[in-house]
Short mmCIF file of C-alpha atoms in Angstrom, two decimals:
data_model
loop_
_atom_site.label_atom_id
_atom_site.label_comp_id
_atom_site.label_asym_id
_atom_site.label_seq_id
_atom_site.Cartn_x
_atom_site.Cartn_y
_atom_site.Cartn_z
CA MET A 995 -0.17 -0.07 -0.12
CA SER A 996 1.23 3.38 -0.98
CA THR A 997 2.45 5.86 1.68
CA PRO A 998 0.04 8.63 1.99
CA HIS A 999 0.87 12.01 0.71
CA ALA A 1000 -0.30 15.21 -1.07
CA TYR A 1001 -1.50 14.51 -4.72
CA LEU A 1002 -1.46 10.56 -4.36
CA LYS A 1003 -3.81 10.15 -6.80
CA GLU A 1004 -2.72 12.73 -9.56
CA LEU A 1005 0.87 11.18 -9.38
CA GLU A 1006 -0.21 7.84 -10.10
CA VAL A 1007 -2.52 8.93 -13.11
CA ALA A 1008 0.51 11.21 -14.33
CA ILE A 1009 3.56 8.45 -14.11
CA VAL A 1010 1.25 5.77 -16.03
CA ALA A 1011 0.05 8.28 -18.45
CA VAL A 1012 3.63 9.50 -19.15
CA LYS A 1013 4.74 5.77 -18.99
CA ARG A 1014 1.87 4.77 -22.07
CA ALA A 1015 2.87 7.76 -23.80
CA SER A 1016 6.90 7.44 -23.56
CA LEU A 1017 6.58 3.97 -24.47
CA LEU A 1018 4.64 5.16 -27.90
CA THR A 1019 7.52 7.87 -28.39
CA LYS A 1020 10.23 5.57 -28.13
CA HIS A 1021 8.81 3.08 -30.67
CA LEU A 1022 8.04 6.14 -33.10
CA SER A 1023 11.66 7.73 -32.31
CA ASP A 1024 13.52 4.19 -32.84
CA THR A 1025 11.46 3.90 -36.39
CA ILE A 1026 12.32 7.33 -37.25
CA VAL A 1027 15.93 6.35 -37.09
CA GLN A 1028 15.79 3.54 -38.93
CA THR A 1029 14.28 5.11 -41.64
CA ALA A 1030 15.97 8.35 -41.40
CA LYS A 1031 19.21 7.30 -43.47
CA SER A 1032 17.26 7.14 -46.66
CA GLY A 1033 16.38 11.05 -46.05
CA THR A 1034 15.86 14.07 -43.80
CA LEU A 1035 12.69 14.13 -41.46
CA THR A 1036 11.74 17.50 -40.05
CA LYS A 1037 8.59 18.53 -38.19
CA ASP A 1038 7.27 20.24 -41.19
CA ASP A 1039 6.88 16.75 -43.09
CA LYS A 1040 3.54 16.02 -40.99
CA SER A 1041 5.19 12.98 -40.19
CA PRO A 1042 6.05 11.05 -37.10
CA VAL A 1043 6.64 14.15 -34.97
CA THR A 1044 2.88 15.34 -35.73
CA VAL A 1045 1.56 12.13 -35.33
CA GLY A 1046 3.07 11.58 -32.09
CA ASP A 1047 2.55 14.95 -30.80
CA PHE A 1048 -1.32 14.65 -31.48
CA ALA A 1049 -1.58 10.83 -30.30
CA LEU A 1050 0.70 11.71 -27.05
CA GLN A 1051 -1.73 14.83 -25.83
CA ALA A 1052 -5.23 13.10 -26.88
CA ILE A 1053 -3.85 10.02 -24.71
CA ILE A 1054 -2.44 12.16 -21.47
CA ASN A 1055 -5.46 14.74 -21.74
CA ASN A 1056 -8.08 11.83 -21.39
CA ALA A 1057 -6.08 10.24 -18.74
CA ILE A 1058 -6.51 13.68 -16.64
CA LYS A 1059 -10.15 14.48 -17.96
CA SER A 1060 -11.08 11.06 -17.06
CA ASN A 1061 -10.07 11.36 -13.17
CA PHE A 1062 -10.17 14.87 -12.78
CA PRO A 1063 -12.98 16.23 -15.06
CA ASP A 1064 -12.82 19.69 -13.93
CA ASP A 1065 -9.22 20.33 -14.23
CA GLU A 1066 -7.83 22.31 -17.07
CA ILE A 1067 -5.03 21.59 -19.23
CA VAL A 1068 -2.30 23.85 -21.24
CA GLY A 1069 -1.39 21.89 -24.74
CA GLU A 1070 0.40 22.38 -27.64
CA GLU A 1071 -2.22 20.99 -30.07
CA ASP A 1072 -5.54 21.66 -31.50
CA SER A 1073 -7.24 19.06 -33.52
CA LEU A 1074 -8.36 21.41 -36.46
CA GLU A 1075 -5.63 19.88 -38.62
CA LEU A 1076 -6.65 16.46 -37.96
CA ARG A 1077 -10.14 16.79 -38.84
CA GLU A 1078 -8.95 18.17 -42.15
CA ASN A 1079 -6.27 15.84 -42.88
CA GLY A 1080 -7.72 11.92 -42.96
CA ASP A 1081 -4.81 10.32 -43.52
CA LEU A 1082 -2.96 12.30 -40.69
CA ALA A 1083 -6.01 11.69 -38.58
CA ARG A 1084 -5.74 7.72 -39.63
CA GLN A 1085 -2.47 7.47 -38.77
CA VAL A 1086 -2.94 9.04 -34.98
CA SER A 1087 -6.09 6.82 -34.77
CA GLU A 1088 -3.88 3.43 -35.31
CA LEU A 1089 -1.05 4.52 -33.02
CA ILE A 1090 -3.15 5.27 -30.31
CA ALA A 1091 -5.05 1.88 -30.85
CA LYS A 1092 -1.94 0.14 -31.15
CA ILE A 1093 -0.37 1.57 -27.69
CA GLN A 1094 -3.66 1.08 -25.95
CA LYS A 1095 -3.59 -2.79 -27.23
CA GLU A 1096 -0.08 -2.90 -25.69
CA THR A 1097 -0.48 -1.22 -22.52
CA ALA A 1098 -3.86 -2.61 -21.76
CA GLU A 1099 -3.33 -2.71 -17.95
CA TYR A 1100 -3.14 0.92 -17.92
CA ASP A 1101 -6.82 1.15 -19.06
CA ASP A 1102 -8.24 0.95 -15.62
CA VAL A 1103 -6.31 4.06 -14.33
CA VAL A 1104 -5.90 6.39 -17.61
CA GLY A 1105 -8.69 4.99 -19.96
CA GLN A 1106 -8.66 4.77 -23.47
CA LEU A 1107 -9.67 6.60 -26.72
CA SER A 1108 -11.96 4.52 -29.35
CA SER A 1109 -13.11 6.68 -31.99
CA PRO A 1110 -11.72 9.61 -34.08
CA ASP A 1111 -14.39 12.00 -32.41
CA GLU A 1112 -13.13 10.81 -28.70
CA ILE A 1113 -9.62 11.77 -30.02
CA TYR A 1114 -10.40 15.25 -31.52
CA LYS A 1115 -12.05 15.92 -28.09
CA SER A 1116 -9.34 15.01 -26.22
CA ILE A 1117 -6.66 16.85 -27.73
CA ASP A 1118 -8.94 20.03 -27.93
CA PHE A 1119 -8.92 20.03 -24.06
CA GLY A 1120 -5.56 21.40 -24.21
CA ASP A 1121 -6.91 24.98 -24.96
CA SER A 1122 -6.79 26.43 -21.54
CA LYS A 1123 -5.08 29.51 -20.93
CA GLY A 1124 -3.54 29.07 -17.59
CA GLY A 1125 -3.68 31.67 -15.14
CA SER A 1126 -2.82 32.77 -11.50
CA SER A 1127 -5.79 31.17 -10.06
CA GLY A 1128 -7.36 27.67 -10.23
CA ARG A 1129 -5.56 23.82 -11.20
CA PHE A 1130 -4.45 23.42 -14.41
CA TRP A 1131 -2.12 21.23 -15.91
CA ALA A 1132 0.80 21.82 -18.71
CA LEU A 1133 1.73 19.32 -21.44
CA ASP A 1134 4.44 18.87 -23.73
CA PRO A 1135 3.89 15.43 -25.69
CA ILE A 1136 7.29 15.36 -27.33
CA ASP A 1137 9.90 18.00 -25.53
CA GLY A 1138 12.93 18.19 -27.93
CA THR A 1139 11.77 17.61 -31.52
CA LYS A 1140 15.41 17.63 -33.30
CA GLY A 1141 16.54 15.11 -30.46
CA PHE A 1142 13.53 12.83 -31.09
CA LEU A 1143 14.38 13.01 -34.93
CA ARG A 1144 17.90 12.15 -34.19
CA GLY A 1145 17.09 9.21 -31.80
CA ASP A 1146 18.58 11.59 -29.24
CA GLN A 1147 17.44 13.11 -26.00
CA PHE A 1148 13.56 14.22 -25.95
CA ALA A 1149 11.04 13.74 -23.31
CA VAL A 1150 7.29 13.52 -22.10
CA CYS A 1151 6.72 16.30 -19.84
CA LEU A 1152 3.65 16.82 -17.65
CA ALA A 1153 3.10 19.14 -14.53
CA LEU A 1154 0.29 20.74 -12.49
CA ILE A 1155 0.13 23.74 -11.39
CA GLU A 1156 -2.16 25.49 -8.57
CA ASP A 1157 -2.94 29.04 -8.33
CA GLY A 1158 0.44 29.66 -10.23
CA GLN A 1159 2.42 27.22 -8.57
CA VAL A 1160 3.93 23.91 -9.68
CA VAL A 1161 2.89 21.37 -7.37
CA LEU A 1162 3.80 17.88 -9.30
CA GLY A 1163 5.99 17.29 -12.09
CA VAL A 1164 6.42 14.03 -14.09
CA ILE A 1165 8.91 13.44 -16.98
CA GLY A 1166 9.61 10.36 -18.99
CA CYS A 1167 12.95 10.39 -20.75
CA PRO A 1168 13.18 7.40 -23.19
CA ASN A 1169 16.57 7.79 -24.28
CA LEU A 1170 18.32 8.98 -21.17
CA ALA A 1171 21.08 6.76 -19.72
CA GLN A 1172 20.80 6.73 -15.56
CA HIS A 1173 24.86 8.23 -15.35
CA ILE A 1174 25.56 11.31 -17.21
CA VAL A 1175 29.07 12.04 -16.75
CA SER A 1176 29.77 13.80 -20.04
CA ASN A 1177 28.84 14.44 -23.42
CA LYS A 1178 30.61 10.94 -24.27
CA GLU A 1179 30.04 9.07 -21.38
CA HIS A 1180 26.93 7.82 -20.47
CA SER A 1181 26.11 4.31 -18.66
CA GLY A 1182 23.48 2.29 -16.68
CA VAL A 1183 19.74 1.90 -17.43
CA VAL A 1184 18.15 3.69 -20.54
CA GLY A 1185 14.77 5.09 -19.93
CA GLY A 1186 14.37 6.75 -16.70
CA LEU A 1187 11.11 8.40 -14.90
CA TYR A 1188 11.78 11.48 -13.03
CA SER A 1189 8.73 12.76 -10.63
CA ALA A 1190 8.76 15.31 -8.14
CA ILE A 1191 5.78 16.57 -5.52
CA LYS A 1192 6.24 20.05 -3.76
CA GLY A 1193 6.96 19.73 0.03
CA VAL A 1194 7.54 15.72 -1.03
CA GLY A 1195 10.72 15.82 -2.83
CA SER A 1196 12.00 14.52 -6.05
CA TYR A 1197 12.39 10.69 -7.55
CA TYR A 1198 13.83 8.64 -10.02
CA SER A 1199 12.82 4.89 -11.36
CA GLU A 1200 12.77 3.12 -14.15
CA LEU A 1201 11.01 4.29 -17.03
CA PHE A 1202 10.38 0.84 -18.78
CA THR A 1203 8.78 -0.88 -15.60
CA SER A 1204 5.24 -1.77 -15.86
CA GLY A 1205 2.58 0.06 -13.90
CA PHE A 1206 2.59 2.46 -10.90
CA VAL A 1207 5.72 2.59 -8.81
CA PRO A 1208 4.96 4.36 -5.58
CA LEU A 1209 7.50 6.82 -4.04
CA GLU A 1210 8.70 4.52 -1.32
CA LYS A 1211 9.68 2.39 -4.29
CA GLN A 1212 11.51 5.00 -5.92
CA LYS A 1213 14.86 6.25 -5.57
CA ARG A 1214 15.02 10.09 -3.76
CA ILE A 1215 17.70 12.46 -5.91
CA SER A 1216 19.01 15.39 -4.73
CA MET A 1217 21.77 17.87 -6.26
CA LYS A 1218 25.11 18.14 -4.76
CA THR A 1219 26.39 21.36 -3.35
CA HIS A 1220 29.54 21.87 -5.49
CA SER A 1221 30.80 25.40 -5.82
CA ASP A 1222 34.27 24.85 -6.92
CA PRO A 1223 34.68 25.77 -10.62
CA ARG A 1224 36.99 22.45 -11.07
CA GLU A 1225 33.81 20.65 -9.32
CA LEU A 1226 31.05 22.21 -11.44
CA LYS A 1227 29.22 20.73 -14.53
CA VAL A 1228 26.88 22.86 -16.62
CA VAL A 1229 23.82 21.29 -18.98
CA GLU A 1230 23.13 23.46 -21.73
CA GLY A 1231 20.58 22.81 -25.09
CA VAL A 1232 22.37 21.27 -27.85
CA GLU A 1233 20.30 24.15 -30.51
CA LYS A 1234 21.97 27.33 -30.41
CA GLY A 1235 19.20 28.51 -31.82
CA HIS A 1236 17.29 27.93 -28.41
CA SER A 1237 19.80 29.90 -26.41
CA SER A 1238 23.25 31.56 -26.42
CA HIS A 1239 25.69 29.49 -26.56
CA SER A 1240 28.44 32.23 -26.63
CA THR A 1241 27.04 34.47 -24.08
CA GLN A 1242 26.93 31.11 -21.88
CA ALA A 1243 30.76 30.66 -22.27
CA GLN A 1244 31.47 33.99 -21.33
CA ILE A 1245 29.30 33.42 -18.24
CA LYS A 1246 31.38 30.22 -17.48
CA ALA A 1247 34.66 32.10 -17.97
CA GLN A 1248 33.18 34.56 -15.49
CA LEU A 1249 32.64 31.75 -12.92
CA GLY A 1250 35.93 30.42 -12.81
CA PHE A 1251 35.77 27.59 -15.33
CA ASP A 1252 39.30 26.63 -16.67
CA PRO A 1253 39.62 26.94 -20.49
CA GLU A 1254 41.54 23.72 -20.78
CA THR A 1255 38.69 21.63 -18.86
CA VAL A 1256 35.29 23.76 -19.63
CA ALA A 1257 34.42 21.60 -22.75
CA GLN A 1258 34.48 18.48 -20.71
CA GLN A 1259 32.30 20.12 -17.88
CA THR A 1260 29.59 21.11 -20.27
CA ILE A 1261 26.91 18.58 -21.05
CA ASN A 1262 24.54 19.34 -24.07
CA LEU A 1263 21.16 17.68 -23.77
CA ASP A 1264 18.07 18.37 -25.61
CA SER A 1265 14.57 19.04 -23.62
CA GLN A 1266 13.67 18.85 -20.07
CA VAL A 1267 16.00 16.20 -19.63
CA LYS A 1268 18.41 18.67 -18.62
CA TYR A 1269 16.53 19.27 -15.61
CA CYS A 1270 16.54 15.77 -14.82
CA VAL A 1271 20.38 15.48 -15.02
CA LEU A 1272 20.82 18.44 -12.56
CA ALA A 1273 18.11 17.18 -10.05
CA SER A 1274 19.69 13.78 -9.77
CA GLY A 1275 23.20 15.36 -8.81
CA GLN A 1276 24.80 15.03 -12.48
CA ALA A 1277 25.14 18.44 -12.93
CA ASP A 1278 25.22 22.07 -11.13
CA ILE A 1279 24.15 24.60 -13.35
CA TYR A 1280 21.55 24.70 -16.48
CA LEU A 1281 22.12 27.74 -18.48
CA ARG A 1282 19.36 29.02 -21.09
CA LEU A 1283 20.31 32.32 -21.95
CA PRO A 1284 17.66 34.26 -24.44
CA ILE A 1285 18.36 34.82 -28.15
CA SER A 1286 16.33 37.76 -28.38
CA ASP A 1287 14.60 40.44 -26.15
CA THR A 1288 11.49 39.71 -27.10
CA TYR A 1289 11.48 35.85 -26.94
CA ARG A 1290 9.31 34.43 -23.94
CA GLU A 1291 9.36 30.72 -22.69
CA LYS A 1292 6.50 28.46 -22.65
CA ILE A 1293 5.21 27.25 -19.81
CA TRP A 1294 5.23 23.38 -20.64
CA ASP A 1295 9.35 23.81 -21.31
CA HIS A 1296 9.67 24.21 -17.75
CA ALA A 1297 7.00 23.29 -15.25
CA ALA A 1298 7.86 20.03 -14.26
CA GLY A 1299 11.47 20.58 -14.56
CA ASN A 1300 10.91 23.47 -12.17
CA VAL A 1301 9.44 21.70 -9.35
CA LEU A 1302 11.91 18.81 -10.08
CA VAL A 1303 14.83 20.98 -9.24
CA TYR A 1304 13.55 22.89 -6.42
CA GLU A 1305 12.35 19.54 -4.47
CA ALA A 1306 15.80 18.11 -5.30
CA GLY A 1307 17.33 20.97 -3.13
CA GLY A 1308 18.25 23.40 -6.17
CA GLN A 1309 17.05 26.78 -7.40
CA VAL A 1310 15.38 28.08 -10.63
CA GLY A 1311 14.89 31.94 -12.21
CA ASP A 1312 15.06 34.10 -14.85
CA VAL A 1313 18.36 35.81 -15.86
CA THR A 1314 17.69 38.26 -12.80
CA GLY A 1315 17.22 35.29 -10.31
CA LYS A 1316 13.65 36.04 -10.10
CA PRO A 1317 11.39 32.55 -9.45
CA LEU A 1318 9.74 31.79 -12.75
CA ASP A 1319 6.01 32.69 -12.44
CA PHE A 1320 3.71 30.01 -14.03
CA GLY A 1321 0.69 32.19 -13.22
CA LYS A 1322 0.88 34.73 -16.21
CA GLY A 1323 -0.77 32.89 -18.89
CA ARG A 1324 0.69 29.88 -21.61
CA THR A 1325 4.11 32.14 -21.24
CA LEU A 1326 6.69 33.08 -18.84
CA ASP A 1327 6.63 36.57 -18.41
CA SER A 1328 10.58 36.90 -18.14
CA GLN A 1329 13.57 36.48 -19.92
CA GLY A 1330 15.90 32.99 -19.78
CA VAL A 1331 16.23 30.24 -17.32
CA ILE A 1332 18.84 29.89 -15.02
CA ALA A 1333 19.15 26.57 -12.50
CA ALA A 1334 21.78 25.79 -10.16
CA ASN A 1335 22.22 24.01 -6.75
CA ARG A 1336 21.43 26.55 -3.93
CA GLU A 1337 25.21 27.01 -2.86
CA ILE A 1338 26.32 28.47 -6.37
CA PHE A 1339 22.90 30.04 -7.63
CA PRO A 1340 23.48 33.46 -6.39
CA LYS A 1341 27.09 33.35 -8.13
CA VAL A 1342 25.29 32.31 -11.07
CA ILE A 1343 23.21 35.37 -11.37
CA GLU A 1344 25.82 37.69 -10.38
CA ALA A 1345 27.91 36.32 -13.49
CA VAL A 1346 24.98 36.19 -15.99
CA LYS A 1347 24.13 39.92 -14.75
CA GLU A 1348 27.67 40.95 -15.37
CA ILE A 1349 27.89 39.90 -18.93
CA THR A 1350 24.44 40.40 -20.14
CA LYS A 1351 24.46 44.11 -18.54
#
């Protein structure tokens, strides 16, 4: 029997839904890697990424609404394109039917979808505008599109937000090894599930085990308290179009990183898996400097990772150090994202301000 804690039912639904979705994305990503050798796939192809986004949003939204009918959902997709494209709708329906058959033991927890109309309706539950009051979920079905297409890192990310505060986060990382030492050194079980509940803690378990695993059977994770530049590791995105790598290099220099070793101390990963590596104590700093003054981050790209890092003993803020505010709508009304262990966070913010002033 599970130990009572806040959001017990919400955690079970989120974990089982993310597990079902992660199995689907793993199959899709592996298929892409096999077929991409004959050509280049992009999100504009209306192919595997698009099909996966629609299928996952339908599955996870249905799981939430089946259990918490009054909850709202902030999602990326709506069903208009599916309604107008019969071939795409067929692919999504077939993919959902396949994964539901393979994971039929999950139906009691997350339900199932059996018709195109149910799929369209479920996708459209993701139309919430968010806000500072009430309760809603933030979903990113496939976070890290380019990593997904490369067969590299991507994640299924789901968070629960109450009155503007992230209170629960679950991240499924199908291709993430348990141990990340550097860009080239990964080891251990591949496929991780990272969960956090506000006031309860952050936890790791293997992603591809069957069913719901209660927290007492998961591994509690926490950040280290490194502050010496020789010990610090930084996680950054792979894509230079997502954050300013040149500015981030200057910040690392400002913090005292050795030019001879800074490359080995920097780990490049797509998606919110960066938060997972940070929360599990395998890195100390996450830098995401804005590439323009006008760009604003989407809340679904950071909500789950935010609570994961806080509950692991870390701190998250914008480039000024101010905590991220998830109650301003579908985007964050701030610039950039900085996360770090609490020991080094103030120094990182000082360095960011110095370099970007």
